[in-house]
Amino acid sequence: MKLRANVLLKENSMIRLILTGGFVVLFLIFSIPIMGIEWIIGKFNPELKDKSSLAIVNWAFRCCTFTAGAKVDYIGEENIPKDTPVLYVGNHRSFFDIVLTYPRVPRPTGYIAKKEIEKVPLLRTWMRNLHCLFLDRNDVKAGLKTILEAIDKMKNGISICIFPEGTRNKVADTFLPFHEGSFKIAQKAGCPIVPITINNSSAILEDHFPKIKKAHVIIEYGKPVYISDLPAEYKKQPGAYMQQIISETYFKNKELI
């Protein structure tokens, strides 16, 4: 009986993988005509293009969350300012971190992704439509250019999301050092920082790759923080301050999983 249950669980996890992966591939293929329409809309009404692209991708991400069988509890969404762009910063353990957080943003938001993703056809087009930027982690000059582009987007009303650990952390219940350069975006743009604490997202895929399993994920949005309001010892190291907030929230919410 136990063996049969294990077989069924394995089959279910593979079915979720096929459904989720299949949906992504089909979405990218069948959205090609939509990309053309979005391009035309952007020529005449960029603001409408921002809204429509956001709605389409958010729908796709919700479908991915459903096919993956993920249950997500969102806490503190009332902390996200609606009248100004913000810099979202969060811990990063899973590819699903973007899938789970993107549908909750209240305004156009560009995520900063690694440069390698820009090589993926169709996906890069949707990401550019959503003001995403691609960061070359091996080229300091190119990285600085990306940060300057992000500052410019925030000054023009676009929120930015970055995972300041710089890469997916593969060790459970730990945090890689937050890169302080990430926080220059908020400092130069004069916008608030909203911490995102993500618990258990790696249980969907990364903990048992390539299987996709049901998982309970908790995502909490902290109160917005302005670097200018930080204690003096943290104004030059806002990354350390934000990491402390996210760490405390993470271990608090771990008890709810």
PDB file of C-alpha atoms in Angstrom, residues 39-249:
ATOM      1  CA  TRP A  39       3.981  46.107 -30.234  1.00  0.00           C
ATOM      2  CA  ILE A  40       1.379  48.052 -32.212  1.00  0.00           C
ATOM      3  CA  ILE A  41      -0.369  49.211 -29.014  1.00  0.00           C
ATOM      4  CA  GLY A  42       2.968  50.388 -27.662  1.00  0.00           C
ATOM      5  CA  LYS A  43       3.519  52.607 -30.683  1.00  0.00           C
ATOM      6  CA  PHE A  44       0.333  54.566 -29.966  1.00  0.00           C
ATOM      7  CA  ASN A  45      -0.322  54.078 -26.232  1.00  0.00           C
ATOM      8  CA  PRO A  46       2.663  52.863 -24.160  1.00  0.00           C
ATOM      9  CA  GLU A  47       0.695  53.090 -20.908  1.00  0.00           C
ATOM     10  CA  LEU A  48      -2.013  50.780 -22.262  1.00  0.00           C
ATOM     11  CA  LYS A  49       0.680  48.354 -23.431  1.00  0.00           C
ATOM     12  CA  ASP A  50       2.150  48.298 -19.916  1.00  0.00           C
ATOM     13  CA  LYS A  51      -1.232  47.452 -18.415  1.00  0.00           C
ATOM     14  CA  SER A  52      -2.182  44.823 -20.989  1.00  0.00           C
ATOM     15  CA  SER A  53       1.224  43.089 -20.895  1.00  0.00           C
ATOM     16  CA  LEU A  54       1.082  42.997 -17.118  1.00  0.00           C
ATOM     17  CA  ALA A  55      -2.417  41.484 -17.162  1.00  0.00           C
ATOM     18  CA  ILE A  56      -1.499  38.817 -19.733  1.00  0.00           C
ATOM     19  CA  VAL A  57       1.675  37.673 -17.964  1.00  0.00           C
ATOM     20  CA  ASN A  58      -0.003  37.739 -14.555  1.00  0.00           C
ATOM     21  CA  TRP A  59      -2.683  35.427 -15.934  1.00  0.00           C
ATOM     22  CA  ALA A  60       0.000  33.069 -17.259  1.00  0.00           C
ATOM     23  CA  PHE A  61       1.823  33.029 -13.921  1.00  0.00           C
ATOM     24  CA  ARG A  62      -1.405  32.249 -12.065  1.00  0.00           C
ATOM     25  CA  CYS A  63      -1.936  29.310 -14.400  1.00  0.00           C
ATOM     26  CA  CYS A  64       1.601  28.064 -13.647  1.00  0.00           C
ATOM     27  CA  THR A  65       0.937  28.328  -9.916  1.00  0.00           C
ATOM     28  CA  PHE A  66      -2.279  26.312 -10.374  1.00  0.00           C
ATOM     29  CA  THR A  67      -0.689  23.555 -12.479  1.00  0.00           C
ATOM     30  CA  ALA A  68       2.186  23.307  -9.991  1.00  0.00           C
ATOM     31  CA  GLY A  69      -0.295  22.789  -7.172  1.00  0.00           C
ATOM     32  CA  ALA A  70       1.229  25.538  -5.045  1.00  0.00           C
ATOM     33  CA  LYS A  71      -0.767  27.037  -2.192  1.00  0.00           C
ATOM     34  CA  VAL A  72       0.397  30.563  -1.443  1.00  0.00           C
ATOM     35  CA  ASP A  73      -0.427  32.726   1.554  1.00  0.00           C
ATOM     36  CA  TYR A  74       0.294  36.419   0.994  1.00  0.00           C
ATOM     37  CA  ILE A  75       0.844  38.610   4.045  1.00  0.00           C
ATOM     38  CA  GLY A  76       1.215  42.383   4.279  1.00  0.00           C
ATOM     39  CA  GLU A  77       0.150  43.389   0.777  1.00  0.00           C
ATOM     40  CA  GLU A  78      -1.359  46.513   2.307  1.00  0.00           C
ATOM     41  CA  ASN A  79       2.235  47.647   2.928  1.00  0.00           C
ATOM     42  CA  ILE A  80       2.895  48.100  -0.801  1.00  0.00           C
ATOM     43  CA  PRO A  81       2.520  51.798  -1.745  1.00  0.00           C
ATOM     44  CA  LYS A  82       0.101  52.317  -4.618  1.00  0.00           C
ATOM     45  CA  ASP A  83       1.064  55.904  -5.445  1.00  0.00           C
ATOM     46  CA  THR A  84       4.777  55.513  -6.115  1.00  0.00           C
ATOM     47  CA  PRO A  85       7.179  53.048  -7.732  1.00  0.00           C
ATOM     48  CA  VAL A  86       9.077  50.884  -5.266  1.00  0.00           C
ATOM     49  CA  LEU A  87      12.177  48.723  -5.180  1.00  0.00           C
ATOM     50  CA  TYR A  88      11.189  45.201  -4.151  1.00  0.00           C
ATOM     51  CA  VAL A  89      14.010  43.155  -2.628  1.00  0.00           C
ATOM     52  CA  GLY A  90      13.718  39.558  -1.483  1.00  0.00           C
ATOM     53  CA  ASN A  91      15.465  36.312  -0.674  1.00  0.00           C
ATOM     54  CA  HIS A  92      15.780  33.939  -3.611  1.00  0.00           C
ATOM     55  CA  ARG A  93      15.547  30.144  -3.541  1.00  0.00           C
ATOM     56  CA  SER A  94      13.459  29.199  -6.563  1.00  0.00           C
ATOM     57  CA  PHE A  95      12.563  29.947 -10.175  1.00  0.00           C
ATOM     58  CA  PHE A  96       9.014  30.154  -8.845  1.00  0.00           C
ATOM     59  CA  ASP A  97       9.855  33.255  -6.771  1.00  0.00           C
ATOM     60  CA  ILE A  98       9.098  35.373  -9.836  1.00  0.00           C
ATOM     61  CA  VAL A  99       6.034  33.347 -10.808  1.00  0.00           C
ATOM     62  CA  LEU A 100       4.528  33.711  -7.322  1.00  0.00           C
ATOM     63  CA  THR A 101       5.327  37.371  -6.667  1.00  0.00           C
ATOM     64  CA  TYR A 102       4.700  38.967 -10.054  1.00  0.00           C
ATOM     65  CA  PRO A 103       0.878  38.607 -10.049  1.00  0.00           C
ATOM     66  CA  ARG A 104       0.701  40.685  -6.854  1.00  0.00           C
ATOM     67  CA  VAL A 105       2.435  43.842  -8.112  1.00  0.00           C
ATOM     68  CA  PRO A 106      -0.054  46.753  -8.370  1.00  0.00           C
ATOM     69  CA  ARG A 107       1.813  48.636 -11.123  1.00  0.00           C
ATOM     70  CA  PRO A 108       4.203  47.873 -14.019  1.00  0.00           C
ATOM     71  CA  THR A 109       7.279  46.235 -12.512  1.00  0.00           C
ATOM     72  CA  GLY A 110      10.553  45.213 -14.108  1.00  0.00           C
ATOM     73  CA  TYR A 111      12.452  42.319 -12.602  1.00  0.00           C
ATOM     74  CA  ILE A 112      16.223  42.230 -12.871  1.00  0.00           C
ATOM     75  CA  ALA A 113      17.265  38.838 -14.237  1.00  0.00           C
ATOM     76  CA  LYS A 114      20.561  37.258 -15.140  1.00  0.00           C
ATOM     77  CA  LYS A 115      21.905  38.007 -18.617  1.00  0.00           C
ATOM     78  CA  GLU A 116      21.619  34.383 -19.752  1.00  0.00           C
ATOM     79  CA  ILE A 117      17.801  34.546 -19.782  1.00  0.00           C
ATOM     80  CA  GLU A 118      17.976  37.166 -22.528  1.00  0.00           C
ATOM     81  CA  LYS A 119      19.019  34.361 -24.890  1.00  0.00           C
ATOM     82  CA  VAL A 120      15.639  32.594 -24.555  1.00  0.00           C
ATOM     83  CA  PRO A 121      13.463  33.435 -27.605  1.00  0.00           C
ATOM     84  CA  LEU A 122       9.953  34.799 -26.977  1.00  0.00           C
ATOM     85  CA  LEU A 123      10.485  34.862 -23.200  1.00  0.00           C
ATOM     86  CA  ARG A 124      12.869  37.796 -23.571  1.00  0.00           C
ATOM     87  CA  THR A 125      10.240  39.683 -25.599  1.00  0.00           C
ATOM     88  CA  TRP A 126       7.640  39.385 -22.842  1.00  0.00           C
ATOM     89  CA  MET A 127      10.245  40.352 -20.253  1.00  0.00           C
ATOM     90  CA  ARG A 128      11.183  43.463 -22.206  1.00  0.00           C
ATOM     91  CA  ASN A 129       7.491  44.329 -22.532  1.00  0.00           C
ATOM     92  CA  LEU A 130       7.373  44.258 -18.733  1.00  0.00           C
ATOM     93  CA  HIS A 131      10.458  46.508 -18.365  1.00  0.00           C
ATOM     94  CA  CYS A 132      12.661  43.665 -17.116  1.00  0.00           C
ATOM     95  CA  LEU A 133      16.414  44.216 -17.258  1.00  0.00           C
ATOM     96  CA  PHE A 134      19.200  41.719 -17.784  1.00  0.00           C
ATOM     97  CA  LEU A 135      22.242  41.856 -15.517  1.00  0.00           C
ATOM     98  CA  ASP A 136      25.663  40.584 -16.557  1.00  0.00           C
ATOM     99  CA  ARG A 137      27.116  39.456 -13.229  1.00  0.00           C
ATOM    100  CA  ASN A 138      30.599  39.031 -14.757  1.00  0.00           C
ATOM    101  CA  ASP A 139      30.920  42.515 -16.229  1.00  0.00           C
ATOM    102  CA  VAL A 140      31.096  45.360 -13.716  1.00  0.00           C
ATOM    103  CA  LYS A 141      30.691  48.080 -16.369  1.00  0.00           C
ATOM    104  CA  ALA A 142      27.630  46.373 -17.886  1.00  0.00           C
ATOM    105  CA  GLY A 143      26.225  45.792 -14.407  1.00  0.00           C
ATOM    106  CA  LEU A 144      26.523  49.498 -13.602  1.00  0.00           C
ATOM    107  CA  LYS A 145      24.704  50.318 -16.841  1.00  0.00           C
ATOM    108  CA  THR A 146      21.839  48.014 -15.819  1.00  0.00           C
ATOM    109  CA  ILE A 147      21.589  49.713 -12.422  1.00  0.00           C
ATOM    110  CA  LEU A 148      21.445  53.129 -14.127  1.00  0.00           C
ATOM    111  CA  GLU A 149      18.683  51.860 -16.434  1.00  0.00           C
ATOM    112  CA  ALA A 150      16.747  50.641 -13.393  1.00  0.00           C
ATOM    113  CA  ILE A 151      17.103  54.051 -11.724  1.00  0.00           C
ATOM    114  CA  ASP A 152      15.797  55.725 -14.870  1.00  0.00           C
ATOM    115  CA  LYS A 153      12.782  53.372 -15.002  1.00  0.00           C
ATOM    116  CA  MET A 154      11.908  54.091 -11.365  1.00  0.00           C
ATOM    117  CA  LYS A 155      12.101  57.824 -12.011  1.00  0.00           C
ATOM    118  CA  ASN A 156       9.566  57.215 -14.793  1.00  0.00           C
ATOM    119  CA  GLY A 157       7.105  55.383 -12.556  1.00  0.00           C
ATOM    120  CA  ILE A 158       8.171  51.751 -13.065  1.00  0.00           C
ATOM    121  CA  SER A 159       8.771  49.603  -9.987  1.00  0.00           C
ATOM    122  CA  ILE A 160      11.820  47.338  -9.940  1.00  0.00           C
ATOM    123  CA  CYS A 161      12.328  43.967  -8.258  1.00  0.00           C
ATOM    124  CA  ILE A 162      15.756  42.533  -7.544  1.00  0.00           C
ATOM    125  CA  PHE A 163      17.052  39.603  -5.542  1.00  0.00           C
ATOM    126  CA  PRO A 164      20.150  41.146  -3.927  1.00  0.00           C
ATOM    127  CA  GLU A 165      21.732  37.784  -3.060  1.00  0.00           C
ATOM    128  CA  GLY A 166      22.721  37.818  -6.736  1.00  0.00           C
ATOM    129  CA  THR A 167      21.744  34.218  -7.443  1.00  0.00           C
ATOM    130  CA  ARG A 168      19.502  31.472  -6.137  1.00  0.00           C
ATOM    131  CA  ASN A 169      20.649  30.363  -2.711  1.00  0.00           C
ATOM    132  CA  LYS A 170      20.829  26.550  -2.641  1.00  0.00           C
ATOM    133  CA  VAL A 171      21.205  26.160   1.146  1.00  0.00           C
ATOM    134  CA  ALA A 172      17.963  26.046   3.137  1.00  0.00           C
ATOM    135  CA  ASP A 173      17.388  28.525   5.975  1.00  0.00           C
ATOM    136  CA  THR A 174      20.412  30.636   5.049  1.00  0.00           C
ATOM    137  CA  PHE A 175      20.984  33.925   3.234  1.00  0.00           C
ATOM    138  CA  LEU A 176      23.769  34.982   0.938  1.00  0.00           C
ATOM    139  CA  PRO A 177      25.113  38.494   1.591  1.00  0.00           C
ATOM    140  CA  PHE A 178      22.931  41.188   0.022  1.00  0.00           C
ATOM    141  CA  HIS A 179      24.857  43.173  -2.581  1.00  0.00           C
ATOM    142  CA  GLU A 180      24.823  46.792  -1.481  1.00  0.00           C
ATOM    143  CA  GLY A 181      24.937  48.037  -5.073  1.00  0.00           C
ATOM    144  CA  SER A 182      21.366  46.807  -5.586  1.00  0.00           C
ATOM    145  CA  PHE A 183      20.100  49.452  -3.184  1.00  0.00           C
ATOM    146  CA  LYS A 184      21.580  52.334  -5.171  1.00  0.00           C
ATOM    147  CA  ILE A 185      18.476  52.016  -7.326  1.00  0.00           C
ATOM    148  CA  ALA A 186      16.166  53.163  -4.529  1.00  0.00           C
ATOM    149  CA  GLN A 187      18.661  55.661  -3.140  1.00  0.00           C
ATOM    150  CA  LYS A 188      19.204  57.485  -6.445  1.00  0.00           C
ATOM    151  CA  ALA A 189      15.539  57.312  -7.456  1.00  0.00           C
ATOM    152  CA  GLY A 190      14.344  58.495  -4.036  1.00  0.00           C
ATOM    153  CA  CYS A 191      11.839  55.637  -3.835  1.00  0.00           C
ATOM    154  CA  PRO A 192      10.952  53.291  -0.973  1.00  0.00           C
ATOM    155  CA  ILE A 193      12.203  49.715  -0.580  1.00  0.00           C
ATOM    156  CA  VAL A 194       9.669  46.964   0.092  1.00  0.00           C
ATOM    157  CA  PRO A 195      11.168  43.746   1.525  1.00  0.00           C
ATOM    158  CA  ILE A 196       9.711  40.456   0.252  1.00  0.00           C
ATOM    159  CA  THR A 197      10.245  37.426   2.469  1.00  0.00           C
ATOM    160  CA  ILE A 198       9.653  34.103   0.694  1.00  0.00           C
ATOM    161  CA  ASN A 199       9.299  30.843   2.618  1.00  0.00           C
ATOM    162  CA  ASN A 200       9.361  27.351   1.111  1.00  0.00           C
ATOM    163  CA  SER A 201       9.252  28.193  -2.617  1.00  0.00           C
ATOM    164  CA  SER A 202      12.075  25.722  -3.300  1.00  0.00           C
ATOM    165  CA  ALA A 203       9.765  22.916  -2.139  1.00  0.00           C
ATOM    166  CA  ILE A 204       7.887  23.285  -5.430  1.00  0.00           C
ATOM    167  CA  LEU A 205      10.802  22.342  -7.710  1.00  0.00           C
ATOM    168  CA  GLU A 206      14.386  22.883  -6.584  1.00  0.00           C
ATOM    169  CA  ASP A 207      14.338  20.540  -3.560  1.00  0.00           C
ATOM    170  CA  HIS A 208      13.531  17.561  -5.814  1.00  0.00           C
ATOM    171  CA  PHE A 209      14.341  18.710  -9.359  1.00  0.00           C
ATOM    172  CA  PRO A 210      12.949  17.920 -11.932  1.00  0.00           C
ATOM    173  CA  LYS A 211       9.755  16.931 -10.098  1.00  0.00           C
ATOM    174  CA  ILE A 212       7.144  19.541  -9.256  1.00  0.00           C
ATOM    175  CA  LYS A 213       5.351  18.889  -5.981  1.00  0.00           C
ATOM    176  CA  LYS A 214       2.550  20.552  -4.059  1.00  0.00           C
ATOM    177  CA  ALA A 215       3.919  23.040  -1.570  1.00  0.00           C
ATOM    178  CA  HIS A 216       2.723  25.632   0.900  1.00  0.00           C
ATOM    179  CA  VAL A 217       4.507  28.934   0.311  1.00  0.00           C
ATOM    180  CA  ILE A 218       4.313  32.056   2.453  1.00  0.00           C
ATOM    181  CA  ILE A 219       5.202  35.448   1.008  1.00  0.00           C
ATOM    182  CA  GLU A 220       5.242  38.493   3.266  1.00  0.00           C
ATOM    183  CA  TYR A 221       5.622  42.112   2.182  1.00  0.00           C
ATOM    184  CA  GLY A 222       7.225  44.313   4.802  1.00  0.00           C
ATOM    185  CA  LYS A 223       6.638  47.994   5.461  1.00  0.00           C
ATOM    186  CA  PRO A 224       8.318  50.355   2.972  1.00  0.00           C
ATOM    187  CA  VAL A 225      11.711  51.707   3.978  1.00  0.00           C
ATOM    188  CA  TYR A 226      13.433  54.874   2.775  1.00  0.00           C
ATOM    189  CA  ILE A 227      17.223  54.784   2.945  1.00  0.00           C
ATOM    190  CA  SER A 228      17.215  58.411   4.127  1.00  0.00           C
ATOM    191  CA  ASP A 229      15.215  57.325   7.212  1.00  0.00           C
ATOM    192  CA  LEU A 230      17.575  54.514   8.224  1.00  0.00           C
ATOM    193  CA  PRO A 231      19.765  54.746  11.321  1.00  0.00           C
ATOM    194  CA  ALA A 232      23.124  56.355  10.537  1.00  0.00           C
ATOM    195  CA  GLU A 233      25.036  53.066  10.748  1.00  0.00           C
ATOM    196  CA  TYR A 234      22.840  51.518   8.045  1.00  0.00           C
ATOM    197  CA  LYS A 235      22.615  54.380   5.542  1.00  0.00           C
ATOM    198  CA  LYS A 236      25.789  53.153   3.862  1.00  0.00           C
ATOM    199  CA  GLN A 237      24.797  49.490   4.282  1.00  0.00           C
ATOM    200  CA  PRO A 238      21.060  49.284   3.591  1.00  0.00           C
ATOM    201  CA  GLY A 239      21.556  45.736   2.298  1.00  0.00           C
ATOM    202  CA  ALA A 240      22.569  44.523   5.747  1.00  0.00           C
ATOM    203  CA  TYR A 241      19.531  46.254   7.263  1.00  0.00           C
ATOM    204  CA  MET A 242      17.094  44.741   4.759  1.00  0.00           C
ATOM    205  CA  GLN A 243      18.650  41.302   5.109  1.00  0.00           C
ATOM    206  CA  GLN A 244      18.093  41.493   8.855  1.00  0.00           C
ATOM    207  CA  ILE A 245      14.400  42.319   8.329  1.00  0.00           C
ATOM    208  CA  ILE A 246      13.939  39.502   5.821  1.00  0.00           C
ATOM    209  CA  SER A 247      15.803  37.011   7.999  1.00  0.00           C
ATOM    210  CA  GLU A 248      13.680  37.786  11.071  1.00  0.00           C
ATOM    211  CA  THR A 249      10.468  37.524   9.035  1.00  0.00           C
TER     212      THR A 249
END
